[in-house]
PDB file of C-alpha atoms and ligand atoms in Angstrom:
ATOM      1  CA  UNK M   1      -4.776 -21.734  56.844  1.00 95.00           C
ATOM      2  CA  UNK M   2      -1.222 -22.060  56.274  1.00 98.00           C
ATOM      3  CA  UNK M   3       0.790 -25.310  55.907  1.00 98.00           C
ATOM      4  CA  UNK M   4       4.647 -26.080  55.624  1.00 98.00           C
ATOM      5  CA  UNK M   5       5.664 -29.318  54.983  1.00 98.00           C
ATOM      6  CA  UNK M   6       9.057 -30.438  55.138  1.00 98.00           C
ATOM      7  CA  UNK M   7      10.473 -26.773  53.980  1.00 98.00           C
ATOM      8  CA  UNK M   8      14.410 -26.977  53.326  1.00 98.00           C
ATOM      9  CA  UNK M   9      15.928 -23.425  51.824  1.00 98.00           C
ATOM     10  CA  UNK M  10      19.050 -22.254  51.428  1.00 97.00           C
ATOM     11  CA  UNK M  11      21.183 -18.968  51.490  1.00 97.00           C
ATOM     12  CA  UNK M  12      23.471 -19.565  48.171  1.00 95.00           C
ATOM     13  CA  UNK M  13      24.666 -23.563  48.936  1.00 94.00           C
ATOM     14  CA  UNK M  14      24.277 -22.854  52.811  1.00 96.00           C
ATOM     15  CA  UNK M  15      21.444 -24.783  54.199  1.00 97.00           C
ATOM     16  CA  UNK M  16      19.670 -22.618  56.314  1.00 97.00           C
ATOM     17  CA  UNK M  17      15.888 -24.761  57.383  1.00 98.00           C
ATOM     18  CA  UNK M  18      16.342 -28.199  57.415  1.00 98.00           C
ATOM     19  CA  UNK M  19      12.880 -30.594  56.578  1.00 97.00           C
ATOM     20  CA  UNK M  20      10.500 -27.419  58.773  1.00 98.00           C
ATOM     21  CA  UNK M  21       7.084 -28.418  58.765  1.00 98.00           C
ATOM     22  CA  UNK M  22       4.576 -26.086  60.886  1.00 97.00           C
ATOM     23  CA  UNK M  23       0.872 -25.158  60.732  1.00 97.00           C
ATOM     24  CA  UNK M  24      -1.169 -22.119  61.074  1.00 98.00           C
ATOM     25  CA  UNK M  25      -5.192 -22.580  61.835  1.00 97.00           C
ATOM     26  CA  UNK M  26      -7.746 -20.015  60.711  1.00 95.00           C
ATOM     27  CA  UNK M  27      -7.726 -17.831  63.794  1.00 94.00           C
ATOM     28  CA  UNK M  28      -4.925 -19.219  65.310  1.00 97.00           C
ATOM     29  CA  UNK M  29      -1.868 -16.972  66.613  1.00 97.00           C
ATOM     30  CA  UNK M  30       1.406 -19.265  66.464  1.00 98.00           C
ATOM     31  CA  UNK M  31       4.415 -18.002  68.010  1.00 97.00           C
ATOM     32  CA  UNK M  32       7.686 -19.379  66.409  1.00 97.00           C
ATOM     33  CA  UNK M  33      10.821 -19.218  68.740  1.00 96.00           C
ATOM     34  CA  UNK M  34      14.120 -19.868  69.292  1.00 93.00           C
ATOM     35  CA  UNK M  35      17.701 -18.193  69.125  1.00 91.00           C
ATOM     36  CA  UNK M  36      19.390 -15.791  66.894  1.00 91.00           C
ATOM     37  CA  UNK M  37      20.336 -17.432  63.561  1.00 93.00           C
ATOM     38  CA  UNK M  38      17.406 -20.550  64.106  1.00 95.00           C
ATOM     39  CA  UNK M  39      15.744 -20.159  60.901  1.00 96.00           C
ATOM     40  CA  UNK M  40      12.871 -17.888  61.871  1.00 96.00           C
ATOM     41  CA  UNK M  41      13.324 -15.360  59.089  1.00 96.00           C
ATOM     42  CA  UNK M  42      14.162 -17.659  57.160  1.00 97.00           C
ATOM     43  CA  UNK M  43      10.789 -19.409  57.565  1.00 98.00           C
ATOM     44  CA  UNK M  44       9.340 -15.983  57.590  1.00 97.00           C
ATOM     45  CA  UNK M  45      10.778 -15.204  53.599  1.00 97.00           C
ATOM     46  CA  UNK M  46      10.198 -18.849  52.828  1.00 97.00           C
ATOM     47  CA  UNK M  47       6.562 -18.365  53.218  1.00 98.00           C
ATOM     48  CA  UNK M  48       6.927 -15.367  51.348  1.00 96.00           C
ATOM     49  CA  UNK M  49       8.003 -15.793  48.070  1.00 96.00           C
ATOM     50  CA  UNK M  50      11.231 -13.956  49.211  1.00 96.00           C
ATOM     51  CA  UNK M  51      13.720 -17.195  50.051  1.00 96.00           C
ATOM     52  CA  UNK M  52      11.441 -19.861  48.192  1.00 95.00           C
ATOM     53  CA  UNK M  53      12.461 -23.693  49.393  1.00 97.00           C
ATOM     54  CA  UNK M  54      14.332 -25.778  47.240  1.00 97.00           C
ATOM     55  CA  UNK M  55      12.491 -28.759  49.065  1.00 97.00           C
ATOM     56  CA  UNK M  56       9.593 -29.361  50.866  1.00 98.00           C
ATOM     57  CA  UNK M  57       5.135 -27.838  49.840  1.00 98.00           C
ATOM     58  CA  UNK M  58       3.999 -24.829  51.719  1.00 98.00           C
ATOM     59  CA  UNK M  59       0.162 -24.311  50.827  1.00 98.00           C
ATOM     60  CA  UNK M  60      -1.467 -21.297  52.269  1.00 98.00           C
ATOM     61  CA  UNK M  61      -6.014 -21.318  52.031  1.00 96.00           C
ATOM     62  CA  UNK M  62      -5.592 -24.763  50.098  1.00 94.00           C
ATOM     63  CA  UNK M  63      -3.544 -23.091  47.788  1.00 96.00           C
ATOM     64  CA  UNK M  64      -0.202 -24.189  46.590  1.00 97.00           C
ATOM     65  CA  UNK M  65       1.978 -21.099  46.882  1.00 97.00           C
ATOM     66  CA  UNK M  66       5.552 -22.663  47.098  1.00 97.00           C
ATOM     67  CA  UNK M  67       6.746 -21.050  44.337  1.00 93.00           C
ATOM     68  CA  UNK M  68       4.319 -18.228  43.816  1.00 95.00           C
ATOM     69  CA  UNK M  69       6.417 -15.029  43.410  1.00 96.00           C
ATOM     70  CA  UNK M  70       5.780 -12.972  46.274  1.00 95.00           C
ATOM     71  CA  UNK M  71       3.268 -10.236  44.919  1.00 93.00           C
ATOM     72  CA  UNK M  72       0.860 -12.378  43.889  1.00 95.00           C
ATOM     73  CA  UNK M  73       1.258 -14.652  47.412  1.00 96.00           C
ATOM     74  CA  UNK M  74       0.306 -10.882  48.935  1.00 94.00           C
ATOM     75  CA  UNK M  75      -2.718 -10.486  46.734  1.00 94.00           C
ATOM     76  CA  UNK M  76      -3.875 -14.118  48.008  1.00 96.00           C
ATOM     77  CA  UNK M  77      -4.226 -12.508  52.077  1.00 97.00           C
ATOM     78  CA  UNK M  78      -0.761 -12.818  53.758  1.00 97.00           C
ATOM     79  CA  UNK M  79       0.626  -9.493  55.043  1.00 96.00           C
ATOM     80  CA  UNK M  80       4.079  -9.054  56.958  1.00 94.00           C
ATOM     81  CA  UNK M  81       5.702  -6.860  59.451  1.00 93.00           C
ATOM     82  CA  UNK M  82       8.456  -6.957  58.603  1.00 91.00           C
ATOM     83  CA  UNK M  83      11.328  -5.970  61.765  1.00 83.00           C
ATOM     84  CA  UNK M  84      12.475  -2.906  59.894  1.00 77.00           C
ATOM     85  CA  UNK M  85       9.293  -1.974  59.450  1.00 82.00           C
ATOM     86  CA  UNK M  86      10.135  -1.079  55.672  1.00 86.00           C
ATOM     87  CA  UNK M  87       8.099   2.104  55.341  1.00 87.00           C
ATOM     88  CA  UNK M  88       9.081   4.447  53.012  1.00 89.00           C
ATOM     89  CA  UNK M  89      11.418   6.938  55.147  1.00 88.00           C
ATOM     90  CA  UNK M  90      10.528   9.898  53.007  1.00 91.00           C
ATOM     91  CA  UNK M  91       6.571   9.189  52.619  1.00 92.00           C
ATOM     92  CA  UNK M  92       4.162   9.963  55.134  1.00 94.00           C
ATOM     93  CA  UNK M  93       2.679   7.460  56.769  1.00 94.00           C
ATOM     94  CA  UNK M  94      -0.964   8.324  54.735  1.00 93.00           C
ATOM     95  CA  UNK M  95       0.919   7.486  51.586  1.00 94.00           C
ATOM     96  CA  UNK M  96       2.452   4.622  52.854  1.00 94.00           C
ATOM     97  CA  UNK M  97      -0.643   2.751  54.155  1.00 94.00           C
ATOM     98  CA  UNK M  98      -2.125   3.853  50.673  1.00 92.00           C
ATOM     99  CA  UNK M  99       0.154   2.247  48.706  1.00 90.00           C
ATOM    100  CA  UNK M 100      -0.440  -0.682  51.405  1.00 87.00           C
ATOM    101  CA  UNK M 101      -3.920  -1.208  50.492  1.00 90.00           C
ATOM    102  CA  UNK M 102      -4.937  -4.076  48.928  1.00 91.00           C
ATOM    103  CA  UNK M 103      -8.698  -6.540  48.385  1.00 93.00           C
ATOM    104  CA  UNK M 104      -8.502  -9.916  48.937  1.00 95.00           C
ATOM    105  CA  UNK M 105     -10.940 -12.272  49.520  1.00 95.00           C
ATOM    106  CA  UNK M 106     -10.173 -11.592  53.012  1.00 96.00           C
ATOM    107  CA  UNK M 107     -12.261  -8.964  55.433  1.00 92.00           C
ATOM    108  CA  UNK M 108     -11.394  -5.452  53.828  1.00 90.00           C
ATOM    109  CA  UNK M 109      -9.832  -2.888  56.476  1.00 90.00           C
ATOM    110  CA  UNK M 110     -10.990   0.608  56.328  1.00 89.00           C
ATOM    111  CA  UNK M 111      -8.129   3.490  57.426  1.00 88.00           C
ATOM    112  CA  UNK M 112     -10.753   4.903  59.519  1.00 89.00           C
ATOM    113  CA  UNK M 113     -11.111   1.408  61.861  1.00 89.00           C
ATOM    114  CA  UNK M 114      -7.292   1.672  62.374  1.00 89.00           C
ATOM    115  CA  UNK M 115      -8.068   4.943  63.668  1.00 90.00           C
ATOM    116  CA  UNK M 116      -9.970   2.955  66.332  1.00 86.00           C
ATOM    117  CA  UNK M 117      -6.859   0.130  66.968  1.00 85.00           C
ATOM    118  CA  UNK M 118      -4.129   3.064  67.006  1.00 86.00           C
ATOM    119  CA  UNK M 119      -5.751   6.205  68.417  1.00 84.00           C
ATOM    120  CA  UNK M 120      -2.426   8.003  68.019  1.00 87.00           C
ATOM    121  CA  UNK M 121      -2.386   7.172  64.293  1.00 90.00           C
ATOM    122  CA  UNK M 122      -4.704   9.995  62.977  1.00 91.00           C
ATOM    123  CA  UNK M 123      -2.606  12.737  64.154  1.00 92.00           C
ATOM    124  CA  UNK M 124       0.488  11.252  61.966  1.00 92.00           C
ATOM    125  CA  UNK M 125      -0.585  10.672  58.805  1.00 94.00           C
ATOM    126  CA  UNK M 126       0.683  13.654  57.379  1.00 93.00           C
ATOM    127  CA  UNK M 127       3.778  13.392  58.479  1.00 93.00           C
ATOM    128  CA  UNK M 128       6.902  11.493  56.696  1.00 92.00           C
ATOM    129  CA  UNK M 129       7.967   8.349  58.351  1.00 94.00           C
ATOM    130  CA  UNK M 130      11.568   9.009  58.594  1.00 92.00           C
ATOM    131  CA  UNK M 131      10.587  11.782  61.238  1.00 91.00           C
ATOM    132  CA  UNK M 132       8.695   9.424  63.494  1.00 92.00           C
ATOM    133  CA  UNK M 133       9.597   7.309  66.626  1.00 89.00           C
ATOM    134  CA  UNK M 134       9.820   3.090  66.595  1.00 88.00           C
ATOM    135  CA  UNK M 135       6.599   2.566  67.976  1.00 87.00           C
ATOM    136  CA  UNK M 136       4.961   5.273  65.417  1.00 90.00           C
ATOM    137  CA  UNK M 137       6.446   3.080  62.993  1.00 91.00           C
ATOM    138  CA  UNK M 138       5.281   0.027  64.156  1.00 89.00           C
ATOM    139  CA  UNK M 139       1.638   1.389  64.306  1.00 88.00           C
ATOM    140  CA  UNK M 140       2.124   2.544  60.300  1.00 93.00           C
ATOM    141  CA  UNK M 141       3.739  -1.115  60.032  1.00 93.00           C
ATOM    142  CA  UNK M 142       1.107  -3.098  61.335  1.00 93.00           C
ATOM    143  CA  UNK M 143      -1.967  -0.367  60.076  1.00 93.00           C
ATOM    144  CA  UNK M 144      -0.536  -1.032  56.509  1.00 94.00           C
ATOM    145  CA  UNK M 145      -0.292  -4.644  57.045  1.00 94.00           C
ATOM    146  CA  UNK M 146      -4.213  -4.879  57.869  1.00 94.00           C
ATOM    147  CA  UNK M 147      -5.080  -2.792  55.018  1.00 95.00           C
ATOM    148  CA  UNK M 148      -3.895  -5.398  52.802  1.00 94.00           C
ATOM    149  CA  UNK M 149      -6.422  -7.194  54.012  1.00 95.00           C
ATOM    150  CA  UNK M 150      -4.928 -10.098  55.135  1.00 96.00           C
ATOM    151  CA  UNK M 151      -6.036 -14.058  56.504  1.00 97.00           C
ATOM    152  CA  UNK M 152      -2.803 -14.640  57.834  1.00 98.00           C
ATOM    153  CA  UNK M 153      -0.272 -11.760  59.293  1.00 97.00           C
ATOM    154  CA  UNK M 154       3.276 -12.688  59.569  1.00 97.00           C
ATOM    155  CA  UNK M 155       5.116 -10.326  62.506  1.00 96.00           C
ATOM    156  CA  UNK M 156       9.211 -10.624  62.501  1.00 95.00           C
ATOM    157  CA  UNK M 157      10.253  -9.438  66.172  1.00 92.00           C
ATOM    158  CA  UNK M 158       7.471  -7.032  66.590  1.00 91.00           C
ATOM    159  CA  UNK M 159       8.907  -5.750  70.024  1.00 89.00           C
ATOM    160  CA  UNK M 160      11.754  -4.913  69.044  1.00 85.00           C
ATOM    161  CA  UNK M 161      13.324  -1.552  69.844  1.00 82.00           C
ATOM    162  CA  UNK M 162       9.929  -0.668  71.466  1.00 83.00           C
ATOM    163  CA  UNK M 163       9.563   0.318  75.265  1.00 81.00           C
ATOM    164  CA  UNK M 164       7.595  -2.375  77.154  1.00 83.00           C
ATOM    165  CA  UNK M 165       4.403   0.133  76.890  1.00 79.00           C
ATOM    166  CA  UNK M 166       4.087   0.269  73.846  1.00 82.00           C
ATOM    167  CA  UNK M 167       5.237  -3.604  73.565  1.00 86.00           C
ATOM    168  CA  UNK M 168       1.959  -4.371  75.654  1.00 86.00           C
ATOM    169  CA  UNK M 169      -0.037  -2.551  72.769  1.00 84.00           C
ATOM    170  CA  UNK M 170       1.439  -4.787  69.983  1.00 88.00           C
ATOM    171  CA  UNK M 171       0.555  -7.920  71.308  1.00 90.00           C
ATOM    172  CA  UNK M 172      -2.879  -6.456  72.461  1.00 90.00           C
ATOM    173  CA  UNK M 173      -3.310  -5.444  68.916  1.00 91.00           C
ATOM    174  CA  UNK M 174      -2.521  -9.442  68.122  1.00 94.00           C
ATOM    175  CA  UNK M 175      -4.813 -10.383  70.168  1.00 93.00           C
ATOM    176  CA  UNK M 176      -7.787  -8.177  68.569  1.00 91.00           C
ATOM    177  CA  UNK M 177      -6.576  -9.904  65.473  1.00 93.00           C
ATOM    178  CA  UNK M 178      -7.434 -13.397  66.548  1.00 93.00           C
ATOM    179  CA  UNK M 179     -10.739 -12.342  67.689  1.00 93.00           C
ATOM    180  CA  UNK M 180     -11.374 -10.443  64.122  1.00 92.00           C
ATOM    181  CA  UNK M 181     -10.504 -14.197  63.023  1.00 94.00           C
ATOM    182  CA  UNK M 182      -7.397 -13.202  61.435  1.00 96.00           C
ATOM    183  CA  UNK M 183      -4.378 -16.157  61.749  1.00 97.00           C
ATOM    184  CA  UNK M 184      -1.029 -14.451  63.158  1.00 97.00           C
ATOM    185  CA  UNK M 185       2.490 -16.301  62.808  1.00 98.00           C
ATOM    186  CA  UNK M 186       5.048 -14.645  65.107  1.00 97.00           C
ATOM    187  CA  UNK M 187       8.593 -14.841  65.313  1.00 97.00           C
ATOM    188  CA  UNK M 188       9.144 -13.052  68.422  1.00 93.00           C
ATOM    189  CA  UNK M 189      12.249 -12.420  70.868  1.00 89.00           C
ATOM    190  CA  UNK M 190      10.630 -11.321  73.794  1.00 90.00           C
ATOM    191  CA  UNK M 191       9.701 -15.268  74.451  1.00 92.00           C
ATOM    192  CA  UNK M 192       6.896 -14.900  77.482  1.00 92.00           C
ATOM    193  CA  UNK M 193       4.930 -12.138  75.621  1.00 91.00           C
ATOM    194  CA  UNK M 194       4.596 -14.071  72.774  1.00 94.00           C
ATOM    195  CA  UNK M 195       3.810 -16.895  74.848  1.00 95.00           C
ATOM    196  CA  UNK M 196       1.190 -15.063  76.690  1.00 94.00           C
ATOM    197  CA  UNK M 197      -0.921 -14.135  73.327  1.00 95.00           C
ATOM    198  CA  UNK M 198      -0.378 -17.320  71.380  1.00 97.00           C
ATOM    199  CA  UNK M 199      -2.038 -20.477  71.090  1.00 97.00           C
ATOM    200  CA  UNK M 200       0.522 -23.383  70.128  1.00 98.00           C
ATOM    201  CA  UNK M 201       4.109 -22.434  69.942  1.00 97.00           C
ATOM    202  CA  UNK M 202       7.279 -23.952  67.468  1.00 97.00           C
ATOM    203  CA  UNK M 203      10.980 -23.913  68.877  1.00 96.00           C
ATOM    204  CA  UNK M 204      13.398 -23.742  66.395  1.00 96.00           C
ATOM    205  CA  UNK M 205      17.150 -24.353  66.426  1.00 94.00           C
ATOM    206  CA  UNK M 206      19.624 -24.582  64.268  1.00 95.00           C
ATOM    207  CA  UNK M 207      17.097 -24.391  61.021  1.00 97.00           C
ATOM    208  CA  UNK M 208      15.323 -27.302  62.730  1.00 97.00           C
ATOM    209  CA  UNK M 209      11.533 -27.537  65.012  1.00 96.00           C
ATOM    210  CA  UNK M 210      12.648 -28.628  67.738  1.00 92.00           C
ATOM    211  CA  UNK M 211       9.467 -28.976  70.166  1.00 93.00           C
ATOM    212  CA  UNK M 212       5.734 -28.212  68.877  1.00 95.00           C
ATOM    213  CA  UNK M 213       2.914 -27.523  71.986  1.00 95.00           C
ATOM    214  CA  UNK M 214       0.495 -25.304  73.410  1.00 96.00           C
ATOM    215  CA  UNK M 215       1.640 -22.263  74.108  1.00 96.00           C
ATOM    216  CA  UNK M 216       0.119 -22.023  78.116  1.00 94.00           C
ATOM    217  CA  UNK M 217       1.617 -25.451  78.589  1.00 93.00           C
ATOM    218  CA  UNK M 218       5.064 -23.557  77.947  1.00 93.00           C
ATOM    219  CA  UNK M 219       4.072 -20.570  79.848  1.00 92.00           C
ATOM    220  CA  UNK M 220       3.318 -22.434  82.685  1.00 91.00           C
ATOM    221  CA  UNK M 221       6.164 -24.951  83.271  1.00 90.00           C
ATOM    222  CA  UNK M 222       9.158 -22.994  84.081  1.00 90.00           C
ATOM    223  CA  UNK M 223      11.733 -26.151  83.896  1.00 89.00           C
ATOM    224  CA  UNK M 224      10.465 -27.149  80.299  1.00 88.00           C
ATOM    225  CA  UNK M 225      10.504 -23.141  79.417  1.00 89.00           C
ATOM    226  CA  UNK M 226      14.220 -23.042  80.691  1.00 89.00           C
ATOM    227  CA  UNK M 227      15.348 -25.490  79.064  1.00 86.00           C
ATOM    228  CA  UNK M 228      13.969 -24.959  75.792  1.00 86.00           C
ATOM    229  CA  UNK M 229      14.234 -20.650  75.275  1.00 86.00           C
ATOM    230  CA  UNK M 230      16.059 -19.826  78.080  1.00 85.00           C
ATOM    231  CA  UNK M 231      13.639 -17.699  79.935  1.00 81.00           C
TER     232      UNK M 231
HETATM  233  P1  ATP J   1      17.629 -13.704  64.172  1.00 87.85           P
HETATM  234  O1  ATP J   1      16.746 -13.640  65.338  1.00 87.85           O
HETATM  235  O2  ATP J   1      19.075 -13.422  64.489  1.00 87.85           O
HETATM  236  O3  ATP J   1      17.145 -12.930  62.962  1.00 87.85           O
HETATM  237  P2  ATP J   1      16.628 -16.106  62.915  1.00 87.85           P
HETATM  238  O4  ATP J   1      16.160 -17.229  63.759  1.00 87.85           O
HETATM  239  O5  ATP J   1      15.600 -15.235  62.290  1.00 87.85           O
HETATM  240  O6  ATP J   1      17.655 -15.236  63.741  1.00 87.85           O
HETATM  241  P3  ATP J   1      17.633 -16.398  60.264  1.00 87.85           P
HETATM  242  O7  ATP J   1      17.864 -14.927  60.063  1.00 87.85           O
HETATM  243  O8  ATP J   1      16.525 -17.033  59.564  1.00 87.85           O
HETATM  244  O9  ATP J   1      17.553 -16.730  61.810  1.00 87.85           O
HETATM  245  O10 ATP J   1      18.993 -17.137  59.873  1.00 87.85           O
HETATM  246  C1  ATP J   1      19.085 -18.558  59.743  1.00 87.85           C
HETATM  247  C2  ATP J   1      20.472 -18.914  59.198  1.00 87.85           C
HETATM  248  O11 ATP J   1      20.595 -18.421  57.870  1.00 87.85           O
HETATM  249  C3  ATP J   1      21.614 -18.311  59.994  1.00 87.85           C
HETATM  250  O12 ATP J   1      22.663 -19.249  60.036  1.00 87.85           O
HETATM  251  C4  ATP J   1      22.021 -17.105  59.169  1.00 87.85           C
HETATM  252  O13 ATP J   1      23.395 -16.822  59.325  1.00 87.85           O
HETATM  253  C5  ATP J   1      21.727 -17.569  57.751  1.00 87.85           C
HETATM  254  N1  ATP J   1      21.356 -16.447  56.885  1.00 87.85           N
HETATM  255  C6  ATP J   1      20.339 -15.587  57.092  1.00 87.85           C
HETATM  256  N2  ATP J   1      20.266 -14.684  56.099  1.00 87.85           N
HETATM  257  C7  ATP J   1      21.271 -14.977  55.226  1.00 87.85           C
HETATM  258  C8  ATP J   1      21.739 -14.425  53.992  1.00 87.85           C
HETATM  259  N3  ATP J   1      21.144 -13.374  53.438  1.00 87.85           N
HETATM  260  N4  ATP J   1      22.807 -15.020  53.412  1.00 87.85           N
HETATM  261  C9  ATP J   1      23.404 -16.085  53.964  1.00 87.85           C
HETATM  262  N5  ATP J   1      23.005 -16.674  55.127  1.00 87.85           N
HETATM  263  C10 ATP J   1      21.978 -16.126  55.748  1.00 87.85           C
END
C-alpha cells in the first residue's frame, strides 16, 4: 500500500532521514519507533507532501506520490493524526469533521458509524473544540481522519497527553481499523502499546532504520526490546 524507498529529506541544508526505506501492506498496522529527534515526523511529513525528499521514490496504491503536493496525496486515501490534533480551536467538532470529509476510492465513512467507534462523540458535536479535553480531541482527530476516507492512516504519537484509559481506546480503535482493512503507520512513544497492536515494527535512529521485524517478536524478547527502545 505504501512504499518508501531510500527517502533522504532535509530541514533547510540539515539532513534529517538518511536513505529510509519502509513498507506499509494493505491491512497492515506498522509501528515506527525510536527516540526523540529519530526522523519519525519527519517520515510522517515526508509521506505527506509536507517535507517532500530531495532523494529517494515513495509510491503510495502504485502511485508515484513523491512529489505530489499534499492535497491532492489526501484526495488519493491517506489521512493523518496529526499530535496536535490540528482541529480548528474555535469550530465545533461537527464543523470540523465536515470540513474533514472527503471520497476516495477508499470505503466511505458515514458520521453516524463514528457514532458507533466513539460513543461519547455524539454528545460533542456542537460544541467548539477549544472547550474540549485531549482525549475529546483525539476522538474529533481520528473521527475526521476516517471521514476522509482513507487506505492508509498515519497517527503521530497518538497517546500522547491522554490518560492510559483512554490510551487503551486509541489503539483499540487501531485495531478495528485493521480489521475494516484499513493500513495504519504509527509513530508512537508509548513503545509496548504500539507493539501490542502492530504487525511488523521499524526502529529508527538518528534519521536512519535501524532494525525491521515483527512486532510480537519485539514484544516478546525483553533483551532485544531493551536494547533497541529502551523499554
Ligand atoms: P520527536 O519524537 O521528538 O518528535 P522524531 O523522531 O519525530 O522526534 P523529527 O521531529 O522527525 O524526530 O526530527 C528529526 C530531526 O529533524 C531532528 O534532528 C530535528 O531536530 C530535526 N527537525 C525537525 N523539524 C525541524 C524543522 N522544522 N527545522 C529544522 N530541523 C528540524
Amino acid at each position: 500500500m505504501l512504499e518508501m524507498q531510500g527517502i533522504e529529506t532535509f530541514y533547510g541544508e540539515t539532513q534529517a532521514l538518511f536513505g529510509v526505506s519502509l513498507n506499509v501492506g494493505p491491512g497492515e498496522v506498522v509501528a515506527l519507533l525510536g527516540p526523540n529527534g529519530a526522523g519519525k515526523t519527519t517520515t510522517l511529513r515526508s509521506v505527506l507532501g509536507l517535507s517532500p525528499p530531495r532523494r529517494g521514490r515513495i509510491h503510495f496504491d502504485k502511485q508515484d506520490i513523491t512529489h505530489m503536493p499534499t492535497h491532492r496525496i489526501a484526495r488519493m486515501g491517506i489521512s493523518w493524526v496529526p499530535d496536535d490534533r490540528r482541529v480548528f480551536p474555535t469550530l465545533t467538532a461537527s464543523r470540523n469533521l465536515r470540513l474533514g470529509s472527503r471520497r476516495t476510492r477508499f470505503r466511505a465513512w458515514e458520521q453516524q458509524e463514528m457514532f458507533g467507534i466513539f460513543s461519547a462523540l455524539e454528545h460533542l458535536m456542537g460544541r467548539e473544540c477549544e472547550n474540549m479535553s485531549g482525549g475529546e480531541l483525539q476522538m474529533v482527530a481520528i473521527s475526521r481522519a476516517l471521514l476522509g476516507s482513507p487506505g492508509l492512516v498515519l497517527f503521530d504519537e497518538p497517546s500522547q497527553g491522554l490518560a492510559p484509559l483512554i490510551v487503551q481506546g486509541v489503539m483499540n480503535t487501531i485495531h478495528r481499523l485493521k480489521q475494516e482493512g484499513i493500513s495504519v503507520l504509527l509513530v508512537e512513544q508509548n513503545a509496548l502499546a504500539a507493539l501490542e497492536v502492530s504487525d511488523r515494527v521499524y526502529v529508527m535512529d538518528r534519521g536512519h532504520i535501524g532494525h525491521e521485524g515483527c512486532a510480537r517478536e519485539l514484544l516478546g524478547n525483553a533483551a532485544l526490546r531493551q536494547r533497541l527502545i529502551g523499554v
